[in-house]
mmCIF file of C-alpha atoms in Angstrom:
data_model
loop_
_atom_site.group_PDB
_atom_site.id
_atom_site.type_symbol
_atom_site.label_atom_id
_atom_site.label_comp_id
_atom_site.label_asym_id
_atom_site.label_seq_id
_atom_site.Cartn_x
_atom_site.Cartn_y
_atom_site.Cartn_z
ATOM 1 C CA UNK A 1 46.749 53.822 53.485
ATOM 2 C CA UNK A 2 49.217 56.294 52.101
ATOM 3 C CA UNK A 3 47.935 59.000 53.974
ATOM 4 C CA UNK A 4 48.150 57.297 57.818
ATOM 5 C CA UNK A 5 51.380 56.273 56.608
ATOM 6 C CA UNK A 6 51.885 59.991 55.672
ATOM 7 C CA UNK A 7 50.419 61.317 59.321
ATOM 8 C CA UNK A 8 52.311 58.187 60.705
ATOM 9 C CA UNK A 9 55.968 59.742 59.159
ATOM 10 C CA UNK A 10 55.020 63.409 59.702
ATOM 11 C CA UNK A 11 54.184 62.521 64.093
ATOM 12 C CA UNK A 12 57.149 60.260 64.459
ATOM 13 C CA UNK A 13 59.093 63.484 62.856
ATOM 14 C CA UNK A 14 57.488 65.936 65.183
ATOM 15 C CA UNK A 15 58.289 63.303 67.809
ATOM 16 C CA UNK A 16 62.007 62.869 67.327
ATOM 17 C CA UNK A 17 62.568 66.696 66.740
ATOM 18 C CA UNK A 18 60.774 67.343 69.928
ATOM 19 C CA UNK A 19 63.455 65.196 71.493
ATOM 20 C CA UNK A 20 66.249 67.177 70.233
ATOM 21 C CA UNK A 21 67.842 69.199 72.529
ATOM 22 C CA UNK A 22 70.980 71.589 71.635
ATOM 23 C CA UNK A 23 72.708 72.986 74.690
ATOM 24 C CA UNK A 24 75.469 75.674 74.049
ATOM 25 C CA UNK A 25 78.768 75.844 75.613
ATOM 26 C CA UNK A 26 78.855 76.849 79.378
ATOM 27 C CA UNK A 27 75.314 75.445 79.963
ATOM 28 C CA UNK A 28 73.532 72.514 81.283
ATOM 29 C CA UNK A 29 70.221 71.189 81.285
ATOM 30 C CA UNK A 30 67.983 69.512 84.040
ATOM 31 C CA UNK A 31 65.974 66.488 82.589
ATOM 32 C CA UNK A 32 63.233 64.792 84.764
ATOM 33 C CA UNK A 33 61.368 61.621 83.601
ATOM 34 C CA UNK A 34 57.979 61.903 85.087
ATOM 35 C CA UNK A 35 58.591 64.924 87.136
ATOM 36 C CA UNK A 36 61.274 63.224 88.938
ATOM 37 C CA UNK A 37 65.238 64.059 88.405
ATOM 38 C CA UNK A 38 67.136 62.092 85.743
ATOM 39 C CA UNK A 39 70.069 63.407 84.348
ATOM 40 C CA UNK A 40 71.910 66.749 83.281
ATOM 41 C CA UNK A 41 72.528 67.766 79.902
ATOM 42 C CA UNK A 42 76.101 69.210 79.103
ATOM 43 C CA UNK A 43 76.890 70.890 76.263
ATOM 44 C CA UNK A 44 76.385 69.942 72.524
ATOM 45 C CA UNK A 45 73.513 67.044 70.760
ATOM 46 C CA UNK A 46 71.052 65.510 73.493
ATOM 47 C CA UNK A 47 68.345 63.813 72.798
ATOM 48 C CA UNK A 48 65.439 63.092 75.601
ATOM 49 C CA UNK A 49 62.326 61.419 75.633
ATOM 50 C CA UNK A 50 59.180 63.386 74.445
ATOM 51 C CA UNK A 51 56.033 62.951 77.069
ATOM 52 C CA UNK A 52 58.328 61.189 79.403
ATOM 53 C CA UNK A 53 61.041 63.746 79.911
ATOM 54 C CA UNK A 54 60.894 67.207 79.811
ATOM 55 C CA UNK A 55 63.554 69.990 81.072
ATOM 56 C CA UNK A 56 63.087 71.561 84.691
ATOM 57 C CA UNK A 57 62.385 75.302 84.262
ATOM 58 C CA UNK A 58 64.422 77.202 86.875
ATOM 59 C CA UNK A 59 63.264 80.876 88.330
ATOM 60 C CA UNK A 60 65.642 83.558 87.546
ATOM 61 C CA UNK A 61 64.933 87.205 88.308
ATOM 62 C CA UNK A 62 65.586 89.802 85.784
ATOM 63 C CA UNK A 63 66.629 93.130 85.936
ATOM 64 C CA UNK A 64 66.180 95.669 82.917
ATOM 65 C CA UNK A 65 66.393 99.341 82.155
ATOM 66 C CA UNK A 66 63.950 101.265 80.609
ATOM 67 C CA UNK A 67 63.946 104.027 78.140
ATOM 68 C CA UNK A 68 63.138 106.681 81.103
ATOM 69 C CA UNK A 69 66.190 105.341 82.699
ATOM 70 C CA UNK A 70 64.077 103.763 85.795
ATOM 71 C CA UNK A 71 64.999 99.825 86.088
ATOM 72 C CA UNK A 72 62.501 97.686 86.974
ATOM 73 C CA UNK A 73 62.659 93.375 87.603
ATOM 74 C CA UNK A 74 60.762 90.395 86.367
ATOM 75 C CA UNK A 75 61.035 86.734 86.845
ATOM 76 C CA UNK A 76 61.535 84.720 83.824
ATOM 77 C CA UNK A 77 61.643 80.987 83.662
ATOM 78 C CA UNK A 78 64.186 79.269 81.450
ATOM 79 C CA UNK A 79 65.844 75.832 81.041
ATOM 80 C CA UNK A 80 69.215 76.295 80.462
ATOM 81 C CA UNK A 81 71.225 76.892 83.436
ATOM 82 C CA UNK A 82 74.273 79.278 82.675
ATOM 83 C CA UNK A 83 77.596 78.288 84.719
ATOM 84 C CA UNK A 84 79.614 81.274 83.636
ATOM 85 C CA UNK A 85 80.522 83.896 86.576
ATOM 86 C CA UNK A 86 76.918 86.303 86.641
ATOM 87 C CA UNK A 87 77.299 90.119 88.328
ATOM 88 C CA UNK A 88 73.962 91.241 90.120
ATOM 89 C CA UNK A 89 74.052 94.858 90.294
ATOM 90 C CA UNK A 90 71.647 95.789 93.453
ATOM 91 C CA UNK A 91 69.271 98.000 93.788
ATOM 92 C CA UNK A 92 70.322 100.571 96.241
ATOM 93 C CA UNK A 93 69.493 100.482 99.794
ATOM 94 C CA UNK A 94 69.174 102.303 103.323
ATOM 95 C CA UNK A 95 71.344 100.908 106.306
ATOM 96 C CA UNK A 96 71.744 102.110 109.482
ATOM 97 C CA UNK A 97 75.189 102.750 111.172
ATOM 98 C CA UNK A 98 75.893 101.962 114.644
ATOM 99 C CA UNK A 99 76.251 105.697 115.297
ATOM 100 C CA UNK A 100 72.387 106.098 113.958
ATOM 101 C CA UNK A 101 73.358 107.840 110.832
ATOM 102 C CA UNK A 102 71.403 106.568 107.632
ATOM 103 C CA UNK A 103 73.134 105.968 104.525
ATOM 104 C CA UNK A 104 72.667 104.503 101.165
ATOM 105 C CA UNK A 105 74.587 101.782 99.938
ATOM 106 C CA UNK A 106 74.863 99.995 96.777
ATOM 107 C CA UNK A 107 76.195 96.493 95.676
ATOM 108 C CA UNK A 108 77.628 94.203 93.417
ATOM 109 C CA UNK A 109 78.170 90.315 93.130
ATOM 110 C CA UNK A 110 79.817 88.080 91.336
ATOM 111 C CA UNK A 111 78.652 84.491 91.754
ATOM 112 C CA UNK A 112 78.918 81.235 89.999
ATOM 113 C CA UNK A 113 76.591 77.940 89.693
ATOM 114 C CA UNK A 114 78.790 75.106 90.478
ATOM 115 C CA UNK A 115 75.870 72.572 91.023
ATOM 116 C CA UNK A 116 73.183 72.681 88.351
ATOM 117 C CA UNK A 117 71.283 70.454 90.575
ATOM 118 C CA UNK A 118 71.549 72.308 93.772
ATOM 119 C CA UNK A 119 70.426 75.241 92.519
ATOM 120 C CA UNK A 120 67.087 73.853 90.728
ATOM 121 C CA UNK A 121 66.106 71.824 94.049
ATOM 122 C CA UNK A 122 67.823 73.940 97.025
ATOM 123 C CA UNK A 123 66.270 77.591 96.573
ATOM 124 C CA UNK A 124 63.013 78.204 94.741
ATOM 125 C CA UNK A 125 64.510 81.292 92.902
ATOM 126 C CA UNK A 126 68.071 81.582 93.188
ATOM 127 C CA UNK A 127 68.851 85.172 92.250
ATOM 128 C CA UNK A 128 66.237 86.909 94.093
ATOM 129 C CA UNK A 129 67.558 84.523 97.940
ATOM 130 C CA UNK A 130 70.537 85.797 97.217
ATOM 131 C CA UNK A 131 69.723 89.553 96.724
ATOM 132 C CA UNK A 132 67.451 89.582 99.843
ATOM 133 C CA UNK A 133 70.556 87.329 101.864
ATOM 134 C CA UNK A 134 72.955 90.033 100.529
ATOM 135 C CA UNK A 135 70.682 92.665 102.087
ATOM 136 C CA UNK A 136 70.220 91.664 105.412
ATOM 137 C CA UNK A 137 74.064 90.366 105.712
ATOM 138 C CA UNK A 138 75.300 93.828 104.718
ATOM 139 C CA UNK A 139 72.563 95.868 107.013
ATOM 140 C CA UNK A 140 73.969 93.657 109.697
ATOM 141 C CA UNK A 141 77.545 94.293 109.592
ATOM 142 C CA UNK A 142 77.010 98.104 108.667
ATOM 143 C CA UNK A 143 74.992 98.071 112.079
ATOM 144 C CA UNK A 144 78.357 97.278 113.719
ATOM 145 C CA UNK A 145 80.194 99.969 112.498
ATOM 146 C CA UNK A 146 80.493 104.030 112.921
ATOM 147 C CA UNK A 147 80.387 105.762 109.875
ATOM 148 C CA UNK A 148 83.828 106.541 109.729
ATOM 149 C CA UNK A 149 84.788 103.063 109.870
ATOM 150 C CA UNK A 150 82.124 102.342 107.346
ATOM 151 C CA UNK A 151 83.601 104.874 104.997
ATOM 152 C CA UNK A 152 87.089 103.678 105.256
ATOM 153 C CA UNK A 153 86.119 99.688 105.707
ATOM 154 C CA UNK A 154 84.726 98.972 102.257
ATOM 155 C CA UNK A 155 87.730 95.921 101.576
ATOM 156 C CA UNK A 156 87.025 94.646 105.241
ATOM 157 C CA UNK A 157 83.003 95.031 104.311
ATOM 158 C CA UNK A 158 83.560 93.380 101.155
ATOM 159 C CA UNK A 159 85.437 90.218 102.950
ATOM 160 C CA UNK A 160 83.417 89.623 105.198
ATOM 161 C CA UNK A 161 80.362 89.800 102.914
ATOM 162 C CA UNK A 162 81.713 87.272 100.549
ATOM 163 C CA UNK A 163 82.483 84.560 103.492
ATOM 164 C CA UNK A 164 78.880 84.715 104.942
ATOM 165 C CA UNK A 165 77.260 84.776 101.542
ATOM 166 C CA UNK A 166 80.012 82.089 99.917
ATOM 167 C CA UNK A 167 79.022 80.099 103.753
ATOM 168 C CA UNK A 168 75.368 80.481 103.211
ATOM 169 C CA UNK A 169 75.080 79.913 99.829
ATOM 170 C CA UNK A 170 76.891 76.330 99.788
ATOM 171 C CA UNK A 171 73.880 74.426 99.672
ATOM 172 C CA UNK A 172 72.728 76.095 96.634
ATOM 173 C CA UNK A 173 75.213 75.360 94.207
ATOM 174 C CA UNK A 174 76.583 78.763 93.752
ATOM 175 C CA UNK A 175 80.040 79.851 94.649
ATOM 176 C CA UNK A 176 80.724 83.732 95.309
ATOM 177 C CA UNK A 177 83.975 84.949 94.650
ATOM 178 C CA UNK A 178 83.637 88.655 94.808
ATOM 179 C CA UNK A 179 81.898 91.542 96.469
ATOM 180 C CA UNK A 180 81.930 95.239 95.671
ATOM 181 C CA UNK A 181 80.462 98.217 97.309
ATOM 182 C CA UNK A 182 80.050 101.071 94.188
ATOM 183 C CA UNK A 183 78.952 103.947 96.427
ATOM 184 C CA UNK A 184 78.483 104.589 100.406
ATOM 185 C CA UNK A 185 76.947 107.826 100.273
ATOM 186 C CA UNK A 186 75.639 109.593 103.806
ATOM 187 C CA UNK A 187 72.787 112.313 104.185
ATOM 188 C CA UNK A 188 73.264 115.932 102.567
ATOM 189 C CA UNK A 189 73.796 117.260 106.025
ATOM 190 C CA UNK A 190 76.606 114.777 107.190
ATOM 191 C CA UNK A 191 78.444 115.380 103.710
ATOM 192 C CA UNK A 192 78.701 118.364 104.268
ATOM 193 C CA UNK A 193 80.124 118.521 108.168
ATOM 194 C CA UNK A 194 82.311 115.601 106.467
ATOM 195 C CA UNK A 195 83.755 118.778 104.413
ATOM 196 C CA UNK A 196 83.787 121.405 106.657
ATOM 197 C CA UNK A 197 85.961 118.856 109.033
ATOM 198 C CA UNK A 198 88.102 117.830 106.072
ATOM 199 C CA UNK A 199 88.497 121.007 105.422
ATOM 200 C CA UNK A 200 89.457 122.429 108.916
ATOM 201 C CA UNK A 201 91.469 119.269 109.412
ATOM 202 C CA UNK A 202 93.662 120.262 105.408
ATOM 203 C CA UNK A 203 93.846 123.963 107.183
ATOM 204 C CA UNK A 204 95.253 122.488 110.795
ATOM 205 C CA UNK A 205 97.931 120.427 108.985
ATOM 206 C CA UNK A 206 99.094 123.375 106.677
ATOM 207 C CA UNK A 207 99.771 125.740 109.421
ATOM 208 C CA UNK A 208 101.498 122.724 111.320
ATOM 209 C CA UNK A 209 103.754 122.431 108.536
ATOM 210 C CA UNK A 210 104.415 125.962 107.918
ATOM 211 C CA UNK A 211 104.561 126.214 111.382
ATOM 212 C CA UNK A 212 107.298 123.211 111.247
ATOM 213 C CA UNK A 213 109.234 125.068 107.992
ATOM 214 C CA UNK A 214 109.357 128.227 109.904
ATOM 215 C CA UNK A 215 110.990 126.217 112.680
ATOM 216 C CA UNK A 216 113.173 124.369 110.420
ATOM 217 C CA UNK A 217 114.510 127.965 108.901
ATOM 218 C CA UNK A 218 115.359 129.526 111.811
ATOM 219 C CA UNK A 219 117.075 126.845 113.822
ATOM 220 C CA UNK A 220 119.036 126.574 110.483
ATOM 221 C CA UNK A 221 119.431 130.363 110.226
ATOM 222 C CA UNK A 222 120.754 130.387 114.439
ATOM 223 C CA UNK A 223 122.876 127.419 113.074
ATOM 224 C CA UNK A 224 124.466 129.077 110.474
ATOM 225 C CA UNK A 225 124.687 132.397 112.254
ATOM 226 C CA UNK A 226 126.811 130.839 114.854
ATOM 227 C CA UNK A 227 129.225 128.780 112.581
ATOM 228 C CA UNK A 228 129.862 131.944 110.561
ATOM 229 C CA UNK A 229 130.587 134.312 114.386
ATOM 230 C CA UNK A 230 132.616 131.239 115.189
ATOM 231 C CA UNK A 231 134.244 131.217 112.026
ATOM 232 C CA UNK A 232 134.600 134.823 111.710
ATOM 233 C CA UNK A 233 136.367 134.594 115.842
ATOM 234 C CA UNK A 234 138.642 132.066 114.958
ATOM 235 C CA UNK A 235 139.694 133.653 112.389
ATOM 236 C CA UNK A 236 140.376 136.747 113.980
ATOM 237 C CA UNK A 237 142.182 134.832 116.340
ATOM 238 C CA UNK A 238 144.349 133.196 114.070
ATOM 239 C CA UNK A 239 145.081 136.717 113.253
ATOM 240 C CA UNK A 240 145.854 137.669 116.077
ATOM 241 C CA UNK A 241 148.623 134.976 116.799
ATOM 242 C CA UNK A 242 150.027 135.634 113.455
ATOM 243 C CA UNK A 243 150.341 139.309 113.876
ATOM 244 C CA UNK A 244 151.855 139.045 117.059
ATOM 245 C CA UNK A 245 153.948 136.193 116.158
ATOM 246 C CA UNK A 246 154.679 138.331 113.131
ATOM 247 C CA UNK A 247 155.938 141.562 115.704
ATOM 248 C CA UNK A 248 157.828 139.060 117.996
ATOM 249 C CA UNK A 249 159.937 137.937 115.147
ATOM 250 C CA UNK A 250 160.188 141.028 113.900
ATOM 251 C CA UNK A 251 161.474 142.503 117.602
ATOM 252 C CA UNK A 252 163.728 139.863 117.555
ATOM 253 C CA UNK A 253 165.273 140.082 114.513
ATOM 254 C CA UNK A 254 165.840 144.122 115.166
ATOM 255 C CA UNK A 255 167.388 143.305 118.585
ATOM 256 C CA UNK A 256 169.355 140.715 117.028
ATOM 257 C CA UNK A 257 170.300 143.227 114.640
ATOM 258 C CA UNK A 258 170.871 146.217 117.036
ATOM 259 C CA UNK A 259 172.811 143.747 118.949
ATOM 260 C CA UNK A 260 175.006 142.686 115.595
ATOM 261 C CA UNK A 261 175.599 146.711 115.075
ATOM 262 C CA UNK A 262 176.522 147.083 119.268
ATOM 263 C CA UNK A 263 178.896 144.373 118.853
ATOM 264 C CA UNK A 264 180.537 145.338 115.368
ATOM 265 C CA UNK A 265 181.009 148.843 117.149
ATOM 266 C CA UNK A 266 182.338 147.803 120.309
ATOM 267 C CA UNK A 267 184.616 145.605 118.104
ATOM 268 C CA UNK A 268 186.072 148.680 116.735
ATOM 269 C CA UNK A 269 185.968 150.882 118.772
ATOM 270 C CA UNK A 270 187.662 148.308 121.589
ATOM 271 C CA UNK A 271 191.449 149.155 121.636
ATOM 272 C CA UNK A 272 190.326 152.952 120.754
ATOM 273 C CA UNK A 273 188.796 154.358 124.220
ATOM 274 C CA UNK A 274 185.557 153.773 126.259
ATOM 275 C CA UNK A 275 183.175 152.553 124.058
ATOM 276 C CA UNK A 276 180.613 152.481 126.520
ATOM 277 C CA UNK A 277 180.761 156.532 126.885
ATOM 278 C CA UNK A 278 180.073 156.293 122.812
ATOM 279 C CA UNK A 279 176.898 154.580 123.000
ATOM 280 C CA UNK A 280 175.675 156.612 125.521
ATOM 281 C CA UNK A 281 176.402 159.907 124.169
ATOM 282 C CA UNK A 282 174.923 158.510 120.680
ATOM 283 C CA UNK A 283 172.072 157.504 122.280
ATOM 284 C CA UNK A 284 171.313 160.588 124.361
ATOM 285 C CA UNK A 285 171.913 162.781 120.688
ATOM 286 C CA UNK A 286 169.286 160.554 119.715
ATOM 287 C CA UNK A 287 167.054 161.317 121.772
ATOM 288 C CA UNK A 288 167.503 165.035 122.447
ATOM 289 C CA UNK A 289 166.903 165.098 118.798
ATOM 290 C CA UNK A 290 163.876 163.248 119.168
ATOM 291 C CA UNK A 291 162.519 165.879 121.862
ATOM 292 C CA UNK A 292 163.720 168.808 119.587
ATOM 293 C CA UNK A 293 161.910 167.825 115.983
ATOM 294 C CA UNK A 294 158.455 169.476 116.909
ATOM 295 C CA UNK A 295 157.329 172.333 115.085
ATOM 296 C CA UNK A 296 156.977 174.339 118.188
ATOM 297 C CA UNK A 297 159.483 173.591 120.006
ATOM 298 C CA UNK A 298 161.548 176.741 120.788
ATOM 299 C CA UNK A 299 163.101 175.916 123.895
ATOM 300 C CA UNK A 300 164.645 173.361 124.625
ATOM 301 C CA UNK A 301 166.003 172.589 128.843
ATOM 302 C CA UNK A 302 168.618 170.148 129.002
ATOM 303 C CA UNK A 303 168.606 168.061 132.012
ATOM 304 C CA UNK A 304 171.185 168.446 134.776
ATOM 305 C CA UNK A 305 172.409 164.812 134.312
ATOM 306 C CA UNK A 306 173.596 166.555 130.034
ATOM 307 C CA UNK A 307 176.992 167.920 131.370
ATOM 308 C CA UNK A 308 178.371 164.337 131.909
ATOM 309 C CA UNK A 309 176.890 163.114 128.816
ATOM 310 C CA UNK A 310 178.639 166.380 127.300
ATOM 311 C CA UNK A 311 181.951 165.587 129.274
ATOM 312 C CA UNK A 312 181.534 162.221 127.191
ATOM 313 C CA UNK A 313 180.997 163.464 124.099
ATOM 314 C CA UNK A 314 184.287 165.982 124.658
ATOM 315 C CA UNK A 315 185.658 162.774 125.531
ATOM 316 C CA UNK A 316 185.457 161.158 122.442
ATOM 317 C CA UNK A 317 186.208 164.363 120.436
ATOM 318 C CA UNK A 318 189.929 164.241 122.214
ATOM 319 C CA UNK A 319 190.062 160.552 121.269
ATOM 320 C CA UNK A 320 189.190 160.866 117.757
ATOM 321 C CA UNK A 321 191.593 163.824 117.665
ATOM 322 C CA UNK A 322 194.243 161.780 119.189
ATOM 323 C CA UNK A 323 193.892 158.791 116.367
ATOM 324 C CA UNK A 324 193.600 161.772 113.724
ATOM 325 C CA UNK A 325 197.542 162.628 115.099
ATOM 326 C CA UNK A 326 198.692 159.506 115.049
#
């Protein structure tokens, strides 16, 4: 009797522990009673039914590196459903342009489960639809683009991605928030006519700038040529009007000079004689000695007109004689 009762204690144990299920933060489970759906386990203690209930399995493909470097997949069953965000890293693949050029294109994407539920009874393996969904989607909207537009379109690629596959993949529980082409990468061939252009297209722009700073230099050069000629013109004009401003006053203030002298002479000379015959003998001596101050000068003709500038001068000699009597 103490034994059944033994086998009896040790079954129910196995029983209850079978029951026992421990699901970790982030998780859920999917319970079915008799193949049927029940309820979902959330995180923490849970206890189901042994026989009766059992967790649903879901597919989930799995993608490891080996030690040759090489990554190869597998499809693992498991129970626990994880909710956190998941990255799939695809494998590589060939699209084809609109232009015909083949390239090779690699992917990521982040997705989330929102509905446990969805995802166990929706899709029959959940990673591996949306790999193959991703695949197609981004052949197809390559296939609408040249290559240059691919090359330079990755954020509009990316946006566009994630709305079809977030659209398509409603029904299955899983919400995708982000998608990320790593590399676009053409044939050998087109890489390097991509350079060659780059490279002639880098050349053209230098010599349009240098072209453009050679401009630049001598339209400021002209510029500043002609500023300094018209500085250096108005200068010399300036110059100009202040020399001959400069010999105007000083012709003015000799004649009004000469003219003081003319006057103070005639002034004393008034009540004395003709002052008149003065000034023009003086200025006649003047000038005779003027003609006569040469070097080689050794004769000297005296103009008809000299005997009445003589007379004149003999003139004057009898008046100064006269007021040397007196």
């Amino acid at each position: 009797m103490s034994l059944f009762l033994l086998i009896l204690i040790i079954a129910a144990a196995i029983f209850v522990a079978k029951g026992v299920v421990i699901v970790q933060q982030a998780e859920v489970v999917i319970v079915e009673r008799l193949g049927k759906y029940d309820r979902t386990l959330e995180s923490g203690l849970n206890y189901i039914i042994p026989i009766l209930e059992a967790p649903r399995g879901i597919a989930w493909k799995v993608t490891q590196r080996g030690l040759d470097g090489t990554t190869y997949s597998y499809i693992k069953e498991r129970s626990k459903i994880d909710l956190r965000e998941s990255v799939y890293d695809f494998p590589r693949q060939t699209v084809i342009t609109k232009d015909n050029v083949s390239i090779s294109i690699n992917a990521l994407l982040y997705f989330q489960i929102i509905d446990p539920k969805s995802a166990v009874y929706e899709i029959q393996n959940l990673p591996d639809a949306i790999e193959k969904l991703t695949q197609t989607t981004l052949r197809n909207l390559v296939g609408q683009l040249d290559l240059d537009e691919t090359l330079v379109s990755r954020d509009k690629i990316n946006n566009e991605l994630r709305a079809i596959l977030d659209e398509a993949t409603n029904k299955w529980g899983v919400k995708v928030n982000r998608v990320e082409l790593q590399d676009i990468i053409p044939p050998s061939d087109i890489q390097s006519a991509m350079e060659k252009q780059m490279k002639a297209e880098r050349d053209r722009r230098a010599a349009i700038l240098e072209a453009e700073g050679q401009k630049k230099s001598a339209i400021l050069k002209a510029e500043g040529q002609k500023e300094a000629a018209i500085n250096q013109a108005e200068g010399e004009k300036q110059a100009a009007i202040l020399k001959a401003e400069g010999i105007a006053q000083a012709r003015v203030i000799e004649a009004d000079a000469e003219k003081e002298a003319i006057s103070r002479i005639i002034a004393a000379l008034a009540d004395k004689g003709k002052p008149d015959q003065y000034l023009v003998a003086m200025k006649y001596l003047e000038t005779m000695q003027t003609i006569t101050s040469g070097e080689n000068n050794k004769i000297v003709y005296m103009p008809y007109e000299a005997t009445g500038i003589l007379s004149s001068v003999d003139g004057i000699k009898e008046m100064f004689k006269g007021t040397a009597g007196k």
